[in-house]
Amino acid sequence: MKKRFFLLPIFLLGGCASSSEHEISDYEVKLDIFSSKEEIRVIQLADLHWNYNSDLEEETEHLRDLVNESNADIAILSGDNTLLADKNIIDTLYKTLADIGDTDHPFYWTMVFGNHDKQGYYSPFYPATAAEQYSISNGGNCLFVNVDDYITGDCNHFISLNDGEKTLFQLYCLDSNNLHLDDNMLTYSYDVIHEDQIEWYTKAIRYSNPSIDYDKYLDSLDKYFAGEINDRPIISPIPSLAYFHIPLYQTAYAYLSSLGEEVPDNGELLAYSGFMGEEDYSLPDVGNVPVYAGYEDSGFFKTAELYASTKGMSYGHDHKNNFCSIYKDKYGEEGIGLFYGLKSTRMLTYVEGQIGVNIATIKNDGTFSMKRGYLDYGEEYYEEDMFEEYLA
Amino acid sequence: MKKRVWSLLLEGALYLFCALLILKCFPLFIHDIGSDDHLFWYLLPYYLETVLFIYLLFVVHYWLHPASQKGKRLTLTVNGIILTVLSFAVILVDVIHLSTGDYSSIIMGHPTLGYPMDNLILAFLLLIIGFVMYLKGTRFVSASEHLFTPRLKSTVVKVIAAFFYGLLVLCSLWYLGDFLLSFIAFDTSLEHLFGFICLLLMMISPTVLLAIKEFYLDELSDEEKQRKMRFRLAIIFTSIAVFLIVYLTVALSLDSDLILLGTPAYFPLDLMASVNLGPISLILINLLPPIFMFKK
């Protein structure tokens, strides 16, 4: 989040104060959840789009049903949680999530922001600051961390799930931002995870895996890619999942692979399920695909492949897509899951019968499986496997 | 004279109210267009009522600035009927929605906190206003009062000017709403303050020009004095517009995130349709009206 400062003359000059460095640990929330459970369920609430025409009573009930029926331990709102909302709507959304769970069945939640969350009748900072009152440090169940920094985005943080002794799994939450003004100055494209955020992500992984000498490992990896050594160096960092809002280019590549088309960097589709229901979108350097990704491939997927921690990425944004895949290119060893979240509400656009949540069941051995949990308004809840095997 | 001051103040208050209505109604309408579940019928009373209040604003303007006594009578009669019929339609659709259960209760709480109760109350108010206007029109007695001779002579030019004037009023209403929104949606980080001040000035400037025209310039009965004052205002507001455009250009070059991060609530069309319309529309409505005022 952008640093706040209150010296009027500096603002009027458009100047900025020097960036204050934060420790990586400031972005971390530790959650001792595996000491009492062998496996947990993390659900993705995608594109809720609560707005001032929402029937809050109905939406609140639906949200509670989604969490309770899916038996979730943690819910991650993957952006566009609101659109055209006011403070009351934000407060109602947060309070609903804050009121779920009790001491016997604790429930936690956090969120990333999408391209619409700040577009409401409040200060652009309100969605982030309002969540603070429900944070763990304030005695609540919200895992959101609102660090006052200069890193792009408003919600970069990570959650370390531990068993009381060591971290067994991590959840990385990144802000994929909103829009990017095109060169023609007239139109916008969607934004991406910026370079400084990717750097932050690598720092967080290095911090979380102090026993791995990443400099040495990356050197060896360079040599491997240059053909100087035959065997790819292998490391085993703490496995993780990443959550953000706007899909990556690799989602488009995975989809094109499923159609049998050529994709860059020797891309390979290892598994897939679901469908693309969105209309085609002109993606720079790719062409017309039903994936509304950012204006460029900023390199987050490649970095995740190189750092070998993140095994799956969950996002939303494209309401009518639920295509999920396991995809790798020449930089990856075993493939990374790319998961479109099931649209969780009927707000704005959706596909009939495709309302619900994605569920990641994470075991204390670091493996996880993915399911889709379907729950349309007033209908019966049911689940289906996304892929047959446990990942990671 | 006193009655006229009160009438003009009433017009000002109505303008302010319309700005608040359009601020909430327009984004919802865009949202509705982009939705799979089109709620046009469901929200028809809400949309229609906003349109009727803006319509009433134009009627009040023409009532206060008659070109002839006959025109004033027609303004009251015809628009009185239209307003009565359409506000009755609002009430009727509200009642249908309530009786069919589309509206779960008399106070559902969305899209406004008191909806549809507040919608019904305002529709009744519009109905009464429309009916009173109609009665006044039918019982109209010509009186000697100042008439407002149109400055433009050609019919084609008059029609074009009326269209753009209407568009200017709608844009000015929207941006006045945005200006008022800044009281609750102010970016508390103050990081984008330099550009934000410019945007606020550009949002309020067209309303200031319209207010000066409505409450001062058009009230001048001496044509020569009015012509001179129009010329002065044209120079002043063109200069202000040029200054603000330069200011905005500098602000956007220093702070490219101004619109997207500093003021996302103010330009819903930009963010929903991914077009950079906000700054362009602000430039146009600040620059074109004073330039048009130079026309003799």
Coordinates of C-alpha atoms in Angstrom, one line a residue, chain A:
Chain A
M1 CA 0.0 0.0 0.0
K2 CA 1.1 3.5 -0.6
K3 CA 2.8 5.3 2.2
R4 CA 0.7 8.0 3.7
F5 CA 2.2 11.3 4.6
F6 CA 0.8 14.5 5.8
L7 CA 3.1 17.3 4.9
L8 CA 1.0 19.5 2.6
P9 CA 3.9 21.3 0.9
I10 CA 5.4 18.0 -0.2
F11 CA 2.1 16.8 -1.7
L12 CA 1.6 20.1 -3.6
L13 CA 5.0 19.7 -5.1
G14 CA 4.1 16.2 -6.1
G15 CA 7.1 14.9 -4.3
C16 CA 7.5 11.8 -2.3
A17 CA 9.1 10.9 0.9
S18 CA 11.8 8.3 1.0
S19 CA 10.6 4.8 0.9
S20 CA 10.4 3.2 4.3
E21 CA 11.6 -0.4 4.3
H22 CA 9.6 -3.0 6.0
E23 CA 10.8 -6.4 7.2
I24 CA 9.3 -9.3 5.2
S25 CA 8.0 -10.6 8.5
D26 CA 5.7 -7.5 8.7
Y27 CA 3.7 -9.1 5.8
E28 CA 3.4 -12.5 7.4
V29 CA 0.6 -13.9 9.4
K30 CA 1.4 -17.1 11.3
L31 CA -1.5 -19.4 11.8
D32 CA -1.2 -22.5 14.0
I33 CA -3.9 -24.5 12.3
F34 CA -2.2 -27.9 11.8
S35 CA -1.7 -28.7 15.5
S36 CA -5.3 -29.6 15.8
K37 CA -6.0 -30.8 12.2
E38 CA -4.3 -33.0 9.7
E39 CA -5.9 -31.3 6.7
I40 CA -7.7 -28.0 6.2
R41 CA -10.0 -26.5 3.6
V42 CA -9.2 -23.2 1.9
I43 CA -12.0 -21.8 -0.2
Q44 CA -11.8 -19.1 -2.8
L45 CA -14.7 -16.6 -2.9
A46 CA -14.5 -15.1 -6.4
D47 CA -16.0 -11.9 -7.7
L48 CA -18.6 -11.4 -5.1
H49 CA -19.4 -7.9 -6.6
W50 CA -21.6 -6.8 -3.7
N51 CA -23.0 -3.4 -4.8
Y52 CA -25.6 -1.0 -3.6
N53 CA -28.3 -2.8 -5.4
S54 CA -27.5 -6.1 -3.7
D55 CA -30.1 -7.6 -1.4
L56 CA -27.7 -7.7 1.5
E57 CA -29.9 -10.1 3.5
E58 CA -29.9 -12.7 0.7
E59 CA -26.2 -12.2 -0.1
T60 CA -25.2 -12.5 3.5
E61 CA -27.1 -15.8 3.8
H62 CA -25.6 -17.1 0.6
L63 CA -22.1 -16.2 1.8
R64 CA -22.6 -18.0 5.1
D65 CA -24.0 -21.0 3.2
L66 CA -20.9 -21.1 0.9
V67 CA -18.6 -21.1 3.9
N68 CA -20.6 -23.5 6.0
E69 CA -21.5 -26.0 3.3
S70 CA -17.9 -26.2 2.0
N71 CA -16.7 -26.7 5.6
A72 CA -14.1 -24.0 5.1
D73 CA -11.3 -23.3 7.6
I74 CA -10.1 -20.3 5.6
A75 CA -11.8 -18.2 2.9
I76 CA -9.8 -16.0 0.5
L77 CA -11.7 -13.4 -1.4
S78 CA -10.0 -13.2 -4.7
G79 CA -10.9 -9.6 -5.6
D80 CA -13.8 -7.6 -7.0
N81 CA -15.4 -8.3 -3.7
T82 CA -17.4 -5.1 -4.2
L83 CA -18.3 -2.7 -7.0
L84 CA -20.3 0.5 -6.5
A85 CA -20.5 -0.2 -2.8
D86 CA -20.6 2.2 0.1
K87 CA -19.1 1.8 3.6
N88 CA -22.2 0.0 4.9
I89 CA -21.8 -2.7 2.2
I90 CA -18.1 -3.2 2.9
D91 CA -18.8 -3.3 6.7
T92 CA -21.6 -5.8 6.2
L93 CA -19.4 -8.1 4.1
Y94 CA -16.5 -8.0 6.6
K95 CA -18.8 -8.4 9.6
T96 CA -20.5 -11.4 8.0
L97 CA -17.2 -13.1 7.6
A98 CA -16.0 -12.0 11.0
D99 CA -19.1 -13.6 12.6
I100 CA -18.6 -17.0 11.1
G101 CA -16.9 -19.6 13.2
D102 CA -16.4 -20.0 16.9
T103 CA -13.7 -21.4 19.3
D104 CA -14.6 -25.0 18.6
H105 CA -14.7 -24.5 14.8
P106 CA -12.5 -21.5 14.0
F107 CA -12.8 -19.8 10.7
Y108 CA -10.4 -17.3 9.1
W109 CA -10.6 -15.1 6.1
T110 CA -8.5 -12.7 4.1
M111 CA -8.7 -11.1 0.7
V112 CA -6.9 -9.6 -2.3
F113 CA -8.3 -6.7 -4.3
G114 CA -9.5 -6.7 -7.9
N115 CA -9.9 -4.0 -10.4
H116 CA -13.3 -2.8 -9.0
D117 CA -12.8 -2.8 -5.2
K118 CA -11.9 0.8 -4.9
Q119 CA -14.7 2.0 -7.1
G120 CA -17.1 2.9 -4.4
Y121 CA -18.4 5.7 -2.3
Y122 CA -15.5 5.8 0.1
S123 CA -11.8 6.7 0.2
P124 CA -9.8 4.2 -2.0
F125 CA -8.2 3.1 1.3
Y126 CA -11.4 2.2 3.0
P127 CA -11.6 -1.5 1.9
A128 CA -8.1 -2.1 3.3
T129 CA -8.4 -0.1 6.5
A130 CA -11.9 -1.4 7.4
A131 CA -10.6 -4.9 7.4
E132 CA -8.0 -4.1 10.1
Q133 CA -10.5 -4.0 12.9
Y134 CA -11.2 -7.7 12.3
S135 CA -7.5 -8.7 12.1
I136 CA -5.9 -11.4 14.3
S137 CA -3.9 -8.7 16.1
N138 CA -7.2 -7.1 17.1
G139 CA -8.7 -10.3 18.3
G140 CA -10.6 -11.0 15.1
N141 CA -10.4 -13.8 12.5
C142 CA -9.1 -11.7 9.5
L143 CA -5.7 -12.7 8.2
F144 CA -5.4 -9.5 6.1
V145 CA -2.3 -7.4 6.6
N146 CA -2.3 -3.8 5.7
V147 CA 1.3 -2.7 5.5
D148 CA 1.9 1.0 4.9
D149 CA 4.6 0.7 2.2
Y150 CA 5.6 1.6 -1.3
I151 CA 5.2 -1.8 -2.9
T152 CA 2.6 -1.7 -5.7
G153 CA -0.8 -2.8 -4.6
D154 CA -2.7 -2.7 -1.4
C155 CA -2.8 -6.2 0.0
N156 CA 0.4 -8.1 -0.6
H157 CA 0.7 -10.4 2.4
F158 CA 1.3 -14.1 3.1
I159 CA 0.0 -16.6 5.6
S160 CA 2.2 -19.3 7.1
L161 CA 0.2 -22.3 8.2
N162 CA 2.1 -24.2 10.9
D163 CA 1.7 -27.0 13.4
G164 CA 2.9 -25.0 16.3
E165 CA 6.6 -25.7 15.4
K166 CA 7.2 -25.3 11.8
T167 CA 5.5 -23.8 8.7
L168 CA 4.0 -26.6 6.6
F169 CA 2.3 -24.6 3.9
Q170 CA 1.9 -21.0 2.8
L171 CA -0.7 -18.8 1.1
Y172 CA 0.5 -15.8 -0.9
C173 CA -1.9 -13.0 -1.5
L174 CA -1.0 -10.4 -4.1
D175 CA -2.7 -7.4 -5.6
S176 CA -2.8 -7.7 -9.4
N177 CA -3.9 -4.0 -9.4
N178 CA -6.6 -2.6 -11.7
L179 CA -6.0 -1.0 -15.0
H180 CA -3.1 0.2 -17.2
L181 CA -3.4 3.2 -19.5
D182 CA -2.6 2.1 -23.1
D183 CA -0.1 4.0 -25.3
N184 CA -3.0 5.6 -27.2
M185 CA -4.0 7.3 -23.9
L186 CA -7.6 6.6 -24.7
T187 CA -8.1 3.0 -23.5
Y188 CA -7.1 0.9 -20.6
S189 CA -5.9 -2.7 -20.5
Y190 CA -5.9 -4.7 -17.3
D191 CA -2.9 -4.4 -15.0
V192 CA -0.4 -7.0 -13.9
I193 CA 1.5 -8.1 -10.8
H194 CA 4.3 -5.5 -10.9
E195 CA 8.1 -6.1 -10.8
D196 CA 8.5 -4.8 -7.3
Q197 CA 5.7 -7.2 -6.1
I198 CA 7.5 -10.1 -7.8
E199 CA 10.7 -9.0 -6.0
W200 CA 8.7 -8.9 -2.7
Y201 CA 7.4 -12.4 -3.4
T202 CA 10.9 -13.8 -3.9
K203 CA 12.1 -12.1 -0.7
A204 CA 9.2 -13.7 1.2
I205 CA 10.1 -17.1 -0.2
R206 CA 13.8 -16.7 0.7
Y207 CA 12.8 -15.5 4.2
S208 CA 10.5 -18.5 4.7
N209 CA 13.1 -21.0 3.5
P210 CA 16.3 -19.9 5.2
S211 CA 17.9 -23.3 4.8
I212 CA 17.9 -23.0 1.0
D213 CA 20.8 -21.0 -0.6
Y214 CA 18.7 -19.5 -3.4
D215 CA 21.7 -17.5 -4.9
K216 CA 23.6 -20.8 -5.3
Y217 CA 20.5 -22.6 -6.5
L218 CA 19.6 -19.9 -9.1
D219 CA 23.2 -19.9 -10.3
S220 CA 23.0 -23.7 -10.8
L221 CA 19.7 -23.2 -12.6
D222 CA 21.3 -20.7 -15.0
K223 CA 24.0 -23.2 -15.7
Y224 CA 21.4 -25.9 -16.3
F225 CA 19.4 -23.7 -18.7
A226 CA 22.7 -22.8 -20.5
G227 CA 23.4 -26.5 -20.9
E228 CA 26.5 -26.4 -18.7
I229 CA 25.2 -29.0 -16.4
N230 CA 22.9 -31.9 -17.2
D231 CA 20.8 -32.3 -14.0
R232 CA 18.4 -29.7 -13.0
P233 CA 19.1 -28.6 -9.4
I234 CA 16.2 -29.6 -7.1
I235 CA 15.1 -27.8 -3.9
S236 CA 12.1 -28.4 -1.6
P237 CA 10.8 -25.1 -0.2
I238 CA 7.7 -24.9 1.8
P239 CA 4.8 -25.4 -0.7
S240 CA 2.4 -22.6 -1.3
L241 CA -0.6 -21.4 -3.2
A242 CA -0.9 -17.9 -4.6
Y243 CA -4.1 -15.8 -4.8
F244 CA -4.7 -12.7 -6.9
H245 CA -7.4 -11.4 -9.1
I246 CA -6.3 -11.0 -12.8
P247 CA -5.3 -14.1 -14.6
L248 CA -1.8 -14.6 -16.1
Y249 CA -0.8 -15.1 -19.7
Q250 CA -0.1 -18.7 -18.9
T251 CA -3.8 -19.3 -18.4
A252 CA -4.3 -18.3 -22.1
Y253 CA -1.4 -20.6 -23.1
A254 CA -2.8 -23.5 -21.1
Y255 CA -6.2 -23.0 -22.8
L256 CA -4.6 -22.7 -26.3
S257 CA -2.6 -25.9 -25.5
S258 CA -5.9 -27.6 -24.7
L259 CA -7.0 -26.7 -28.2
G260 CA -3.8 -28.2 -29.6
E261 CA -2.2 -24.9 -30.5
E262 CA 1.5 -24.0 -30.2
V263 CA 2.4 -21.9 -27.2
P264 CA 5.7 -20.1 -26.2
D265 CA 8.5 -21.5 -24.1
N266 CA 7.7 -25.1 -24.8
G267 CA 4.6 -24.8 -22.7
E268 CA 3.0 -28.1 -21.8
L269 CA -0.5 -28.8 -20.4
L270 CA -0.4 -31.6 -17.9
A271 CA -4.1 -31.7 -16.9
Y272 CA -7.2 -29.6 -17.2
S273 CA -10.9 -29.4 -16.5
G274 CA -13.7 -26.8 -16.8
F275 CA -14.5 -24.4 -19.6
M276 CA -14.0 -20.9 -20.9
G277 CA -17.4 -19.1 -21.1
E278 CA -16.1 -15.6 -21.7
E279 CA -16.1 -13.9 -25.1
D280 CA -12.7 -13.5 -26.9
Y281 CA -10.5 -10.7 -25.8
S282 CA -7.5 -9.4 -27.7
L283 CA -4.5 -10.2 -25.6
P284 CA -1.3 -8.5 -26.8
D285 CA 1.1 -10.9 -28.5
V286 CA -1.3 -13.8 -28.1
G287 CA -4.4 -12.9 -30.1
N288 CA -8.1 -13.5 -29.4
V289 CA -8.6 -15.7 -26.4
P290 CA -11.3 -15.7 -23.7
V291 CA -8.8 -14.7 -21.1
Y292 CA -8.8 -11.1 -19.8
A293 CA -5.2 -11.0 -18.6
G294 CA -3.0 -8.0 -18.1
Y295 CA -1.2 -5.8 -20.6
E296 CA 1.9 -8.0 -20.5
D297 CA 3.4 -11.1 -19.0
S298 CA 5.2 -9.5 -16.1
G299 CA 7.0 -12.7 -15.2
F300 CA 5.3 -13.8 -12.1
F301 CA 4.7 -17.4 -13.4
K302 CA 8.3 -17.8 -14.5
T303 CA 9.5 -16.6 -11.1
A304 CA 7.2 -19.0 -9.3
E305 CA 8.5 -21.8 -11.4
L306 CA 12.1 -20.9 -10.6
Y307 CA 11.5 -20.5 -6.9
A308 CA 9.7 -23.8 -6.8
S309 CA 7.4 -23.0 -3.9
T310 CA 4.1 -22.1 -5.4
K311 CA 2.2 -25.1 -6.7
G312 CA -1.0 -23.4 -7.6
M313 CA -2.4 -20.0 -8.5
S314 CA -6.0 -19.0 -8.0
Y315 CA -7.7 -16.0 -9.5
G316 CA -11.1 -14.7 -10.7
H317 CA -11.9 -11.7 -12.9
D318 CA -13.4 -13.7 -15.8
H319 CA -16.8 -14.6 -14.3
K320 CA -17.8 -17.1 -16.9
N321 CA -14.5 -19.1 -17.0
N322 CA -13.8 -22.0 -14.7
F323 CA -11.1 -23.6 -16.7
C324 CA -8.4 -25.0 -14.5
S325 CA -5.2 -26.6 -15.5
I326 CA -1.7 -27.8 -14.5
Y327 CA 0.7 -26.1 -16.8
K328 CA 4.5 -25.9 -17.1
D329 CA 6.9 -24.3 -19.6
K330 CA 10.7 -24.7 -20.0
Y331 CA 11.4 -22.9 -16.7
G332 CA 9.3 -25.2 -14.6
E333 CA 10.0 -28.7 -13.2
E334 CA 6.6 -30.1 -12.3
G335 CA 3.9 -27.7 -13.4
I336 CA 1.8 -25.2 -11.5
G337 CA -1.9 -25.3 -11.1
L338 CA -3.8 -22.4 -12.7
F339 CA -7.3 -22.2 -11.2
Y340 CA -10.1 -19.9 -12.2
G341 CA -12.3 -19.5 -9.2
L342 CA -16.0 -20.4 -9.5
K343 CA -18.0 -17.2 -9.5
S344 CA -19.4 -17.1 -6.0
T345 CA -22.4 -14.8 -6.5
R346 CA -24.9 -13.9 -9.2
M347 CA -23.8 -10.3 -9.3
L348 CA -23.0 -8.9 -12.8
T349 CA -22.2 -11.8 -15.1
Y350 CA -22.2 -15.5 -14.4
V351 CA -23.0 -18.9 -15.9
E352 CA -26.2 -20.5 -14.7
G353 CA -25.4 -23.4 -12.4
Q354 CA -21.7 -22.4 -12.1
I355 CA -21.9 -20.6 -8.8
G356 CA -19.8 -21.7 -5.8
V357 CA -16.3 -21.9 -4.6
N358 CA -13.0 -23.6 -5.4
I359 CA -11.7 -25.7 -2.5
A360 CA -8.1 -26.4 -1.8
T361 CA -7.8 -29.3 0.7
I362 CA -4.3 -28.9 2.2
K363 CA -2.7 -31.8 4.1
N364 CA -0.1 -31.4 6.7
D365 CA 2.4 -33.3 4.5
G366 CA 2.3 -30.4 2.1
T367 CA 0.1 -31.9 -0.6
F368 CA -3.2 -30.5 -1.6
S369 CA -6.2 -31.4 -3.8
M370 CA -8.6 -29.2 -5.6
K371 CA -12.4 -29.4 -5.8
R372 CA -15.2 -27.3 -7.0
G373 CA -18.1 -26.8 -4.6
Y374 CA -21.3 -25.8 -6.3
L375 CA -23.9 -23.8 -4.5
D376 CA -26.4 -21.7 -6.4
Y377 CA -28.9 -19.6 -4.5
G378 CA -31.4 -21.9 -2.8
E379 CA -30.0 -25.1 -4.5
E380 CA -28.4 -28.2 -3.0
Y381 CA -24.6 -28.0 -2.4
Y382 CA -22.4 -30.6 -4.1
E383 CA -18.7 -31.0 -4.9
E384 CA -16.6 -32.5 -7.7
D385 CA -12.9 -33.1 -8.1
M386 CA -11.0 -30.7 -10.3
F387 CA -8.3 -33.2 -10.9
E388 CA -8.0 -36.8 -9.8
E389 CA -4.6 -36.6 -8.0
Y390 CA -3.2 -34.8 -5.1
L391 CA -0.8 -32.2 -6.3
A392 CA 2.7 -31.1 -5.1

